[in-house]
């Protein structure tokens, strides 16, 4: 789950690559490195344990000139985060250099073979094994670099996005991918090229990008069109150049202290962007081409299986309540990592919906491939255009949340729920489970959500006050019922992943079956008690906590008069239909975890041990 980037062209390469690494740092941030070669074939390689900023301070005291460079920011898989194991890695001869995102699963057997041929290894990484394999293949067959990389990769098992060059040929980069994302930026008249894990490192230089597909290798040579070949059958691939819609402003903090806070505040915009052109309330319709084109499959579906990981899995759980309540279609929500190895039963009338913000999560991708191999129709809900999952699924719908850079997912969650609500409402109306008047009412209510979130965000400072009280709590419980049970799980995940406080989410009624034993005066309990969601039942759960001196932070519907007399803190949210309430109840939970993490001095955008997209299993 590393970030890789490279430049070949007429500009100074180092500034482009180091700024690119800064933008990719959300992908991994335990060590970083860069290699730079100038036209006189002089090469400098710098790498260090730590952040891109640490690398910057090392390089900027040294020579960084050259028009060719590769850079890497790491999330360690093989070999602990240290200077030696950080990338780039060089071959034994020192002539070849590589950056790599992914895992070479059979690196150990290759290493043994190469060692028997006299190769030595400085690091514990799989990547150093790969570059020496490339060197050996080139030596044995006198291949050009492109061919040597291709042949070497046919011996490799695992996932990779790599960029390789020979320091004595500083006008060429070889790039290849299987499983990990790789985008190539093309400058005017082939005078410059960019390679990167995503387009963010080069969007101000070019809007022309190629998304390399799995098992593809690109030969990138200055002044020439890019040549792409299939690694295994050597067939030629006609490159597809996409026009990027991303802009610089979107990937900068816009005056907020952290990307996470910016992205929380972007949710009104993200949600209205997500239903723009799809939710036509005045016309009383929901227009979604990818659903319309497959409507028979959806209406005849015997079951919907949702596969995802982390926060996307929580959105899937809200989706289960939406489909079953609004369209009466049975749903199962599966952890992709379990689903892919459980040999699941998939029938031909089953539809599989795969949810992923990044579109690169390895377990979800594998679950999709498994479902397809068993004949299921797979529909994707992704945020990153051109991502692996978006291209692997049979059809799908994008959440138009814009780039989500904070590792803790926020706007992706609410836009995923928005897409799921649009699909469930449409199917419910078409299969007659939802009357036209109820359907119409939902359309207007959904249309009002962005405005309601905008108003809700004004409680930010109140949440900050509550956060100050509980920032040192060792544990925290989150409770919700029905549509808001998944929101309780999501609230707990947010607190865990950015503040490192142990937190658990539970169906409120489940408390009596165990967790209630945890409650005493030091346990903060966040309870979602919306007016239309099993309200009386939740109120009695709150009283059970109160009687055990638990500290209650209650999320209630505006104008609530009951809970405020029991809870220690109440956070009012605007009223809406219970099925849509997760789009509102989740906001205060995002803000609470954010402020607590900030007050505990945690790195909110890059929490320890995490990375934005988990491209290895
Ligand atoms: C959520 O805040 C985390 N970043 C993580 O749980 C994430 O949701 C999970 O890794 C799934 O990622 P995806 O949506 O990109 O597939």
XYZ file of C-alpha atoms and ligand atoms in Angstrom:
633
model
C 0.000 0.000 0.000
C 2.798 2.252 -0.991
C 2.778 5.335 -3.186
C 4.990 5.314 -6.253
C 5.733 8.101 -8.710
C 8.246 8.913 -11.451
C 9.125 11.523 -14.063
C 10.973 11.445 -17.379
C 11.203 14.578 -19.469
C 12.713 18.019 -19.923
C 11.976 19.454 -16.484
C 13.969 18.972 -13.281
C 12.538 15.632 -12.106
C 13.184 15.824 -8.342
C 10.720 18.643 -7.452
C 7.932 16.889 -9.387
C 8.636 13.530 -7.765
C 9.031 14.782 -4.195
C 5.794 16.827 -4.402
C 4.119 13.790 -5.922
C 5.230 11.663 -2.996
C 3.805 14.247 -0.612
C 0.429 13.880 -2.328
C 0.637 10.085 -2.244
C 1.721 9.916 1.385
C -1.791 8.873 2.438
C -0.984 5.515 0.799
C 1.888 4.712 3.166
C 4.228 6.755 5.289
C 6.806 4.732 7.204
C 9.782 5.368 4.889
C 10.537 7.139 1.606
C 13.157 7.361 -1.113
C 14.056 8.831 -4.481
C 16.555 8.066 -7.257
C 17.561 10.738 -9.775
C 19.619 10.351 -12.980
C 20.841 13.140 -15.228
C 21.609 13.061 -18.952
C 25.283 12.361 -18.119
C 24.020 9.114 -16.501
C 25.115 10.317 -13.046
C 22.752 8.881 -10.452
C 21.929 9.797 -6.861
C 19.755 7.652 -4.616
C 18.443 8.872 -1.281
C 16.163 6.949 1.079
C 15.225 7.081 4.741
C 12.955 5.715 7.440
C 10.274 8.319 8.168
C 8.108 10.725 6.228
C 8.527 12.414 2.846
C 9.455 15.543 4.773
C 12.434 13.664 6.271
C 13.525 12.609 2.795
C 13.209 16.205 1.563
C 15.546 17.488 4.272
C 18.182 14.887 3.299
C 17.996 15.414 -0.473
C 17.959 19.172 -0.355
C 21.432 19.161 1.177
C 22.703 17.119 -1.801
C 22.734 16.943 -5.577
C 19.240 16.288 -6.968
C 19.674 17.330 -10.568
C 18.395 15.238 -13.453
C 15.416 14.802 -15.774
C 14.649 11.256 -14.711
C 13.583 10.239 -11.218
C 11.548 7.647 -9.356
C 10.114 8.087 -5.854
C 8.451 5.866 -3.287
C 6.603 6.303 0.016
C 6.250 3.042 1.867
C 3.839 0.975 3.937
C 6.023 -1.926 4.977
C 4.979 -5.493 4.161
C 8.265 -7.392 3.712
C 11.062 -6.026 5.906
C 10.553 -3.574 8.745
C 10.451 0.170 8.084
C 14.132 1.252 8.030
C 16.616 2.973 5.694
C 17.812 -0.253 4.034
C 14.364 -1.661 3.323
C 12.982 1.599 1.961
C 12.778 2.038 -1.794
C 14.188 2.538 -4.455
C 16.213 -0.668 -4.663
C 19.090 -1.347 -7.044
C 20.302 -4.534 -8.688
C 23.615 -6.127 -7.707
C 25.395 -4.422 -10.633
C 23.908 -1.115 -9.564
C 22.727 -0.574 -13.153
C 18.999 -1.137 -12.581
C 16.706 0.672 -10.143
C 13.108 -0.125 -9.119
C 10.193 1.190 -7.086
C 7.379 -1.224 -6.233
C 3.925 -1.191 -4.639
C 2.575 -4.641 -3.797
C 3.813 -8.018 -2.598
C 5.864 -10.664 -4.440
C 4.546 -13.803 -2.743
C 7.160 -16.243 -4.153
C 10.110 -13.943 -3.511
C 11.752 -16.384 -1.115
C 12.178 -19.176 -3.661
C 13.424 -16.686 -6.265
C 15.864 -15.280 -3.696
C 17.237 -18.757 -2.984
C 17.754 -19.399 -6.701
C 19.476 -16.039 -7.229
C 21.651 -16.537 -4.135
C 22.773 -19.868 -5.611
C 23.828 -17.861 -8.677
C 25.931 -15.513 -6.555
C 23.517 -12.649 -5.951
C 23.654 -10.887 -2.595
C 20.905 -8.875 -0.902
C 21.223 -5.757 1.308
C 17.556 -5.624 2.398
C 14.801 -8.003 3.557
C 12.481 -6.874 0.797
C 10.738 -8.780 -1.970
C 11.399 -5.821 -4.247
C 15.203 -6.173 -4.164
C 14.706 -9.790 -5.196
C 12.605 -8.673 -8.167
C 15.164 -6.172 -9.511
C 17.898 -8.802 -9.315
C 15.666 -11.310 -11.077
C 15.216 -8.744 -13.858
C 19.012 -8.292 -13.991
C 19.572 -12.054 -14.188
C 16.993 -12.517 -16.957
C 18.540 -9.639 -18.890
C 22.054 -11.071 -18.439
C 21.078 -14.638 -19.393
C 19.172 -13.600 -22.517
C 20.770 -10.321 -23.474
C 17.279 -8.844 -23.507
C 16.404 -5.182 -23.758
C 15.146 -3.875 -20.404
C 11.453 -4.021 -21.386
C 11.703 -7.651 -22.405
C 13.749 -8.554 -19.343
C 11.148 -7.003 -17.025
C 8.373 -8.792 -18.899
C 10.065 -12.191 -18.754
C 10.998 -11.744 -15.105
C 7.389 -10.912 -14.241
C 6.171 -14.140 -15.801
C 8.008 -15.882 -12.917
C 6.405 -13.740 -10.263
C 3.360 -14.548 -8.085
C 1.674 -11.660 -6.246
C 0.693 -8.057 -6.750
C 2.777 -5.245 -8.149
C 2.920 -1.831 -9.661
C 6.540 -1.177 -10.612
C 8.683 1.338 -12.416
C 12.186 0.357 -13.467
C 14.986 2.046 -15.391
C 18.594 1.441 -16.345
C 20.845 4.265 -15.207
C 22.839 3.997 -18.431
C 19.622 4.584 -20.450
C 18.111 7.709 -18.834
C 15.500 8.166 -21.581
C 13.326 5.153 -20.735
C 11.115 3.867 -17.916
C 9.506 0.411 -17.859
C 6.252 0.236 -15.864
C 4.019 -2.771 -15.189
C 1.062 -3.742 -12.998
C -0.857 -6.636 -11.584
C -3.298 -5.910 -8.787
C -1.805 -2.589 -7.674
C -2.837 0.635 -9.418
C -0.634 2.447 -11.955
C -1.437 5.570 -13.929
C 0.756 7.090 -16.664
C 0.617 10.809 -17.480
C 1.525 11.848 -21.036
C 2.985 15.261 -21.776
C 2.662 17.129 -25.038
C 4.327 15.476 -28.050
C 5.716 12.764 -25.772
C 8.273 15.274 -24.433
C 7.585 14.173 -20.851
C 5.976 11.288 -18.985
C 4.751 10.678 -15.445
C 4.086 7.346 -13.698
C 2.207 7.174 -10.390
C -0.128 5.165 -8.151
C -2.839 7.725 -9.006
C -2.970 10.915 -11.029
C -2.580 13.356 -8.142
C 1.240 13.820 -8.572
C 0.921 15.176 -12.125
C -2.501 16.820 -12.546
C -1.043 20.300 -12.930
C 1.269 19.106 -15.739
C -1.072 17.041 -17.932
C -4.707 15.933 -18.103
C -3.898 12.973 -20.370
C -3.586 9.712 -18.496
C -3.484 6.002 -19.200
C -4.735 3.608 -16.517
C -2.581 0.518 -16.945
C -4.630 -2.679 -16.705
C -3.672 -5.874 -14.904
C -0.896 -7.933 -16.579
C 0.154 -4.974 -18.718
C 3.644 -3.564 -19.228
C 4.420 -0.128 -20.649
C 7.626 0.924 -22.384
C 7.910 4.666 -21.878
C 10.553 6.298 -24.050
C 11.128 10.006 -24.543
C 9.836 11.311 -27.861
C 7.961 8.099 -28.674
C 4.404 6.898 -28.178
C 4.005 4.613 -25.199
C 3.982 0.938 -26.157
C 1.896 -1.400 -24.002
C 2.150 -5.196 -24.085
C 0.313 -7.975 -22.235
C 2.918 -9.585 -19.962
C 1.885 -13.195 -20.450
C 1.029 -13.411 -24.156
C 3.151 -10.476 -25.354
C 0.183 -9.157 -27.349
C 0.150 -5.453 -28.189
C -2.439 -3.244 -26.385
C -3.756 -0.028 -27.936
C -3.374 2.604 -25.162
C -6.591 4.347 -23.985
C -5.871 7.956 -23.057
C -8.357 9.356 -20.505
C -8.949 13.062 -19.832
C -8.488 13.702 -16.101
C -11.218 15.678 -14.334
C -9.256 16.071 -11.106
C -8.010 19.583 -10.183
C -5.296 20.760 -7.805
C -7.683 22.570 -5.453
C -9.475 19.300 -4.834
C -6.380 17.670 -3.396
C -5.300 20.519 -1.103
C -6.610 21.343 2.414
C -8.580 24.416 1.448
C -7.865 26.229 4.731
C -8.808 23.332 6.988
C -6.266 22.035 9.515
C -6.662 18.474 8.298
C -7.969 16.723 5.178
C -10.390 14.789 7.410
C -12.052 17.982 8.695
C -12.179 19.362 5.149
C -13.768 16.146 3.889
C -16.341 16.132 6.719
C -17.324 19.660 5.660
C -17.417 18.633 1.983
C -20.248 16.124 2.586
C -23.158 18.434 1.590
C -21.402 19.055 -1.725
C -20.313 15.425 -2.114
C -23.840 14.107 -1.546
C -25.473 16.573 -3.928
C -22.753 15.770 -6.487
C -23.528 12.083 -6.002
C -27.244 12.425 -6.697
C -26.894 15.138 -9.350
C -28.547 13.969 -12.570
C -29.791 10.843 -10.780
C -32.302 12.196 -8.254
C -34.950 14.147 -10.184
C -37.422 14.805 -7.383
C -39.536 17.284 -9.346
C -39.954 14.679 -12.068
C -40.537 11.953 -9.476
C -37.823 9.726 -10.889
C -34.403 8.288 -10.130
C -32.270 8.035 -13.284
C -29.263 5.719 -13.061
C -28.057 4.362 -16.397
C -26.138 1.468 -14.862
C -29.293 0.333 -13.014
C -31.656 1.073 -15.917
C -29.444 -0.990 -18.258
C -29.587 -3.940 -15.850
C -33.024 -3.408 -14.382
C -34.297 -6.913 -15.187
C -31.387 -8.432 -13.280
C -32.065 -6.227 -10.263
C -35.844 -6.751 -10.279
C -35.457 -10.533 -10.640
C -32.666 -10.747 -8.106
C -33.412 -13.420 -5.508
C -30.744 -12.006 -3.229
C -28.241 -9.176 -3.082
C -24.828 -9.945 -1.577
C -22.838 -6.882 -0.558
C -19.057 -7.338 -0.237
C -16.710 -4.716 1.214
C -14.179 -3.896 3.934
C -13.975 -1.404 6.797
C -16.133 1.686 6.466
C -17.442 0.507 3.111
C -18.688 -2.621 4.864
C -20.580 -0.399 7.312
C -22.168 1.426 4.358
C -23.091 -2.003 3.005
C -24.830 -2.788 6.287
C -26.937 0.379 5.951
C -27.599 -0.842 2.400
C -29.019 -4.088 3.795
C -31.566 -2.158 5.847
C -32.377 0.070 2.841
C -32.939 -2.779 0.344
C -34.893 -4.960 2.747
C -37.044 -2.105 4.095
C -37.690 -0.137 0.896
C -37.573 -2.858 -1.794
C -38.088 -6.060 0.229
C -35.089 -7.690 -1.453
C -33.115 -10.046 0.840
C -29.540 -8.917 1.426
C -26.421 -10.447 2.946
C -23.466 -8.255 3.847
C -20.093 -9.970 3.701
C -16.595 -9.042 4.805
C -14.777 -9.415 1.492
C -11.801 -11.052 3.222
C -14.018 -13.808 4.640
C -16.220 -14.120 1.560
C -13.285 -14.806 -0.782
C -12.117 -17.855 1.186
C -15.426 -19.207 2.438
C -16.418 -20.884 -0.840
C -19.746 -19.019 -0.670
C -22.910 -20.278 -2.335
C -23.802 -17.929 -5.172
C -26.845 -18.598 -7.323
C -27.295 -17.259 -10.811
C -30.046 -14.809 -9.785
C -27.862 -13.345 -7.100
C -26.480 -9.867 -7.556
C -23.205 -8.975 -5.853
C -22.635 -5.326 -4.963
C -18.994 -4.465 -4.197
C -18.394 -1.211 -2.329
C -14.980 0.468 -2.201
C -13.848 4.083 -1.905
C -10.399 3.511 -3.370
C -11.475 0.800 -5.785
C -8.176 -0.917 -5.011
C -8.845 -2.945 -1.863
C -7.332 -6.351 -2.567
C -9.845 -8.434 -0.608
C -12.810 -6.734 -2.263
C -11.223 -7.135 -5.700
C -10.667 -10.833 -5.047
C -14.234 -11.249 -3.811
C -15.458 -9.715 -7.065
C -13.356 -12.063 -9.164
C -14.675 -15.024 -7.164
C -18.292 -13.912 -7.562
C -17.801 -13.425 -11.305
C -16.211 -16.862 -11.609
C -19.374 -18.279 -10.023
C -21.570 -16.506 -12.586
C -22.902 -13.655 -10.442
C -23.587 -10.204 -11.899
C -21.278 -7.853 -10.014
C -22.167 -4.187 -9.527
C -19.539 -1.820 -8.146
C -19.919 1.319 -6.046
C -16.569 3.164 -6.165
C -15.217 6.650 -5.672
C -12.031 6.500 -7.742
C -12.667 6.705 -11.474
C -10.744 4.129 -13.458
C -9.811 2.122 -10.370
C -9.309 -1.653 -10.560
C -12.665 -2.474 -8.967
C -14.490 -0.026 -11.233
C -12.985 -1.810 -14.215
C -13.385 -5.365 -12.861
C -17.122 -5.135 -12.115
C -19.810 -5.790 -14.756
C -21.367 -2.425 -14.115
C -21.490 0.155 -11.382
C -22.083 3.640 -10.078
C -19.517 6.160 -8.907
C -19.890 8.090 -5.691
C -18.827 11.581 -6.735
C -17.247 12.479 -3.388
C -14.027 13.789 -4.986
C -10.613 12.637 -3.764
C -10.693 11.376 -0.171
C -7.209 11.897 1.239
C -7.731 11.533 4.970
C -7.176 7.839 5.795
C -10.318 7.837 7.934
C -13.176 7.610 5.464
C -15.962 10.185 5.926
C -17.554 11.625 2.760
C -17.089 8.282 0.970
C -19.299 6.673 3.647
C -22.185 9.123 3.261
C -21.982 9.126 -0.541
C -21.953 5.312 -0.591
C -25.142 5.373 1.518
C -26.594 7.941 -0.909
C -26.009 5.640 -3.903
C -27.434 2.652 -2.012
C -30.513 4.708 -1.055
C -31.037 5.778 -4.693
C -30.885 2.153 -5.894
C -33.133 0.809 -3.090
C -35.713 3.559 -3.628
C -35.744 2.996 -7.386
C -36.148 -0.786 -7.053
C -38.734 -0.437 -4.283
C -40.828 1.848 -6.461
C -40.430 -0.325 -9.566
C -41.273 -3.597 -7.819
C -44.254 -1.959 -6.129
C -43.058 -2.308 -2.552
C -42.847 1.483 -2.287
C -45.967 3.421 -3.257
C -45.538 6.361 -5.619
C -46.428 8.839 -2.865
C -43.938 7.332 -0.397
C -41.341 7.208 -3.177
C -41.950 10.856 -4.053
C -41.722 11.818 -0.391
C -38.370 10.058 -0.080
C -37.029 11.868 -3.135
C -37.748 15.246 -1.577
C -36.404 14.156 1.808
C -33.157 12.912 0.236
C -32.823 16.143 -1.715
C -32.937 18.088 1.557
C -30.111 16.137 3.178
C -27.153 18.295 1.992
C -28.768 21.443 3.424
C -29.489 19.641 6.683
C -25.858 18.513 6.956
C -24.694 22.073 6.264
C -26.793 23.268 9.230
C -25.649 20.331 11.326
C -21.990 21.183 10.757
C -22.583 24.360 12.760
C -22.525 22.195 15.931
C -18.791 21.630 15.407
C -17.756 23.724 18.411
C -20.285 21.986 20.687
C -18.809 18.631 19.677
C -15.366 20.032 20.446
C -16.510 20.824 24.018
C -17.779 17.262 24.498
C -14.542 15.889 23.002
C -12.512 17.849 25.559
C -14.343 16.009 28.355
C -13.778 12.511 26.998
C -10.409 12.802 25.226
C -8.667 10.751 27.904
C -11.303 8.022 28.162
C -9.664 4.569 27.836
C -12.724 3.055 26.177
C -15.974 4.090 24.526
C -19.202 2.328 23.512
C -21.451 3.231 20.589
C -25.072 2.042 20.437
C -27.709 2.243 17.753
C -30.755 0.348 16.508
C -32.003 -0.504 13.045
C -30.630 1.817 10.357
C -28.355 3.364 12.976
C -26.728 0.168 14.241
C -24.180 0.319 11.357
C -23.620 4.012 12.188
C -22.722 2.992 15.754
C -20.170 0.552 14.294
C -18.823 3.301 12.030
C -18.582 5.814 14.890
C -16.565 3.290 16.917
C -14.270 2.583 13.948
C -13.588 6.293 13.445
C -12.620 6.762 17.092
C -10.432 3.640 17.060
C -8.560 4.399 13.872
C -7.644 8.034 14.524
C -7.492 8.434 18.347
C -6.375 4.883 19.205
C -9.059 4.717 21.970
C -10.591 1.223 22.198
C -14.214 1.559 21.109
C -17.008 -0.843 20.206
C -20.282 -0.430 18.393
C -23.285 -2.565 19.285
C -26.975 -2.941 18.543
C -28.422 -1.130 21.588
C -30.437 -4.142 22.729
C -27.375 -6.381 22.563
C -25.886 -4.527 25.506
C -27.747 -6.573 28.089
C -26.083 -9.700 26.703
C -22.602 -8.687 27.848
C -21.228 -5.212 27.121
C -23.302 -3.661 29.900
C -20.752 -5.212 32.257
C -18.248 -2.650 30.963
C -20.310 0.300 32.083
C -19.307 2.479 35.010
C -18.720 6.198 35.576
C -15.566 6.107 33.376
C -17.317 4.690 30.304
C -18.646 7.197 27.755
C -21.514 5.713 25.755
C -22.619 7.328 22.493
C -26.258 6.435 21.800
C -28.165 7.202 18.595
C -31.773 7.877 19.628
C -33.569 9.316 16.626
C -37.301 9.921 17.021
C -38.363 7.506 14.257
C -35.933 4.676 15.126
C -37.329 2.318 17.851
C -37.190 5.420 20.071
C -38.854 4.093 23.229
C -36.647 1.004 23.182
C -33.504 3.145 22.880
C -34.685 5.411 25.713
C -34.928 2.387 28.012
C -31.431 1.324 26.913
C -30.239 4.804 27.899
C -31.854 4.434 31.309
C -30.090 1.054 31.771
C -26.756 2.816 31.146
C -27.700 5.716 33.373
C -28.493 3.397 36.247
C -24.943 2.069 35.974
C -23.486 5.616 35.997
C -22.319 5.439 32.354
C -21.690 8.858 30.709
C -24.242 9.286 27.922
C -23.708 11.288 24.753
C -27.026 11.049 22.908
C -27.677 11.851 19.241
C -31.353 12.923 19.178
C -33.820 14.465 16.760
C -34.268 18.241 17.103
C -36.870 19.088 19.756
C -36.352 15.876 21.723
C -37.546 16.488 25.270
C -37.132 13.057 26.884
C -33.542 12.039 26.411
C -32.180 15.440 27.419
C -33.331 14.759 30.965
C -31.404 11.471 31.113
C -28.271 11.967 28.999
C -25.133 13.855 30.063
C -24.853 15.465 26.630
C -27.340 15.665 23.746
C -26.503 16.449 20.145
C -29.555 17.397 18.111
C -29.812 16.501 14.444
C -32.477 17.642 11.946
C -35.461 15.339 11.475
C -35.706 13.088 8.432
C -36.958 9.627 7.454
C -35.294 6.932 9.583
C -33.985 5.219 6.414
C -32.096 8.420 5.549
C -31.062 9.298 9.112
C -27.605 7.573 8.881
C -26.620 10.445 6.547
C -27.126 12.828 9.490
C -26.376 10.760 12.612
C -22.891 9.902 11.333
C -21.769 13.560 11.127
C -21.486 14.277 14.889
C -19.694 10.937 15.333
C -17.121 11.898 12.671
C -16.562 15.271 14.367
C -16.336 13.724 17.870
C -13.606 11.281 16.832
C -11.820 14.056 14.911
C -11.661 16.480 17.850
C -10.693 13.789 20.352
C -7.854 12.661 18.057
C -6.638 16.237 17.554
C -6.699 16.861 21.319
C -4.690 13.655 21.864
C -2.072 14.934 19.398
C -2.687 12.076 16.931
C -1.843 12.365 13.236
C -5.479 12.520 12.109
C -4.859 12.256 8.356
C -2.231 9.543 8.608
C -3.040 7.407 11.646
C -0.399 4.918 12.766
C -0.341 1.486 11.179
C -3.014 2.427 8.594
C -3.059 3.370 4.937
C -5.772 4.709 2.649
C -6.125 1.748 0.339
C -5.259 -1.765 1.376
C -3.897 -3.277 -1.829
C -2.536 -6.419 -0.243
C -4.481 -9.086 1.618
C -11.923 3.631 6.966
O -11.829 4.851 7.560
C -10.658 2.984 6.660
N -9.813 3.782 5.897
C -10.808 1.586 6.081
O -11.567 0.816 6.969
C -11.465 1.511 4.699
O -12.818 1.794 4.777
C -11.273 0.095 4.136
O -9.902 -0.139 4.017
C -11.972 -0.081 2.795
O -11.405 0.761 1.863
P -12.132 0.977 0.457
O -13.459 1.599 0.697
O -11.201 1.886 -0.287
O -12.241 -0.371 -0.191
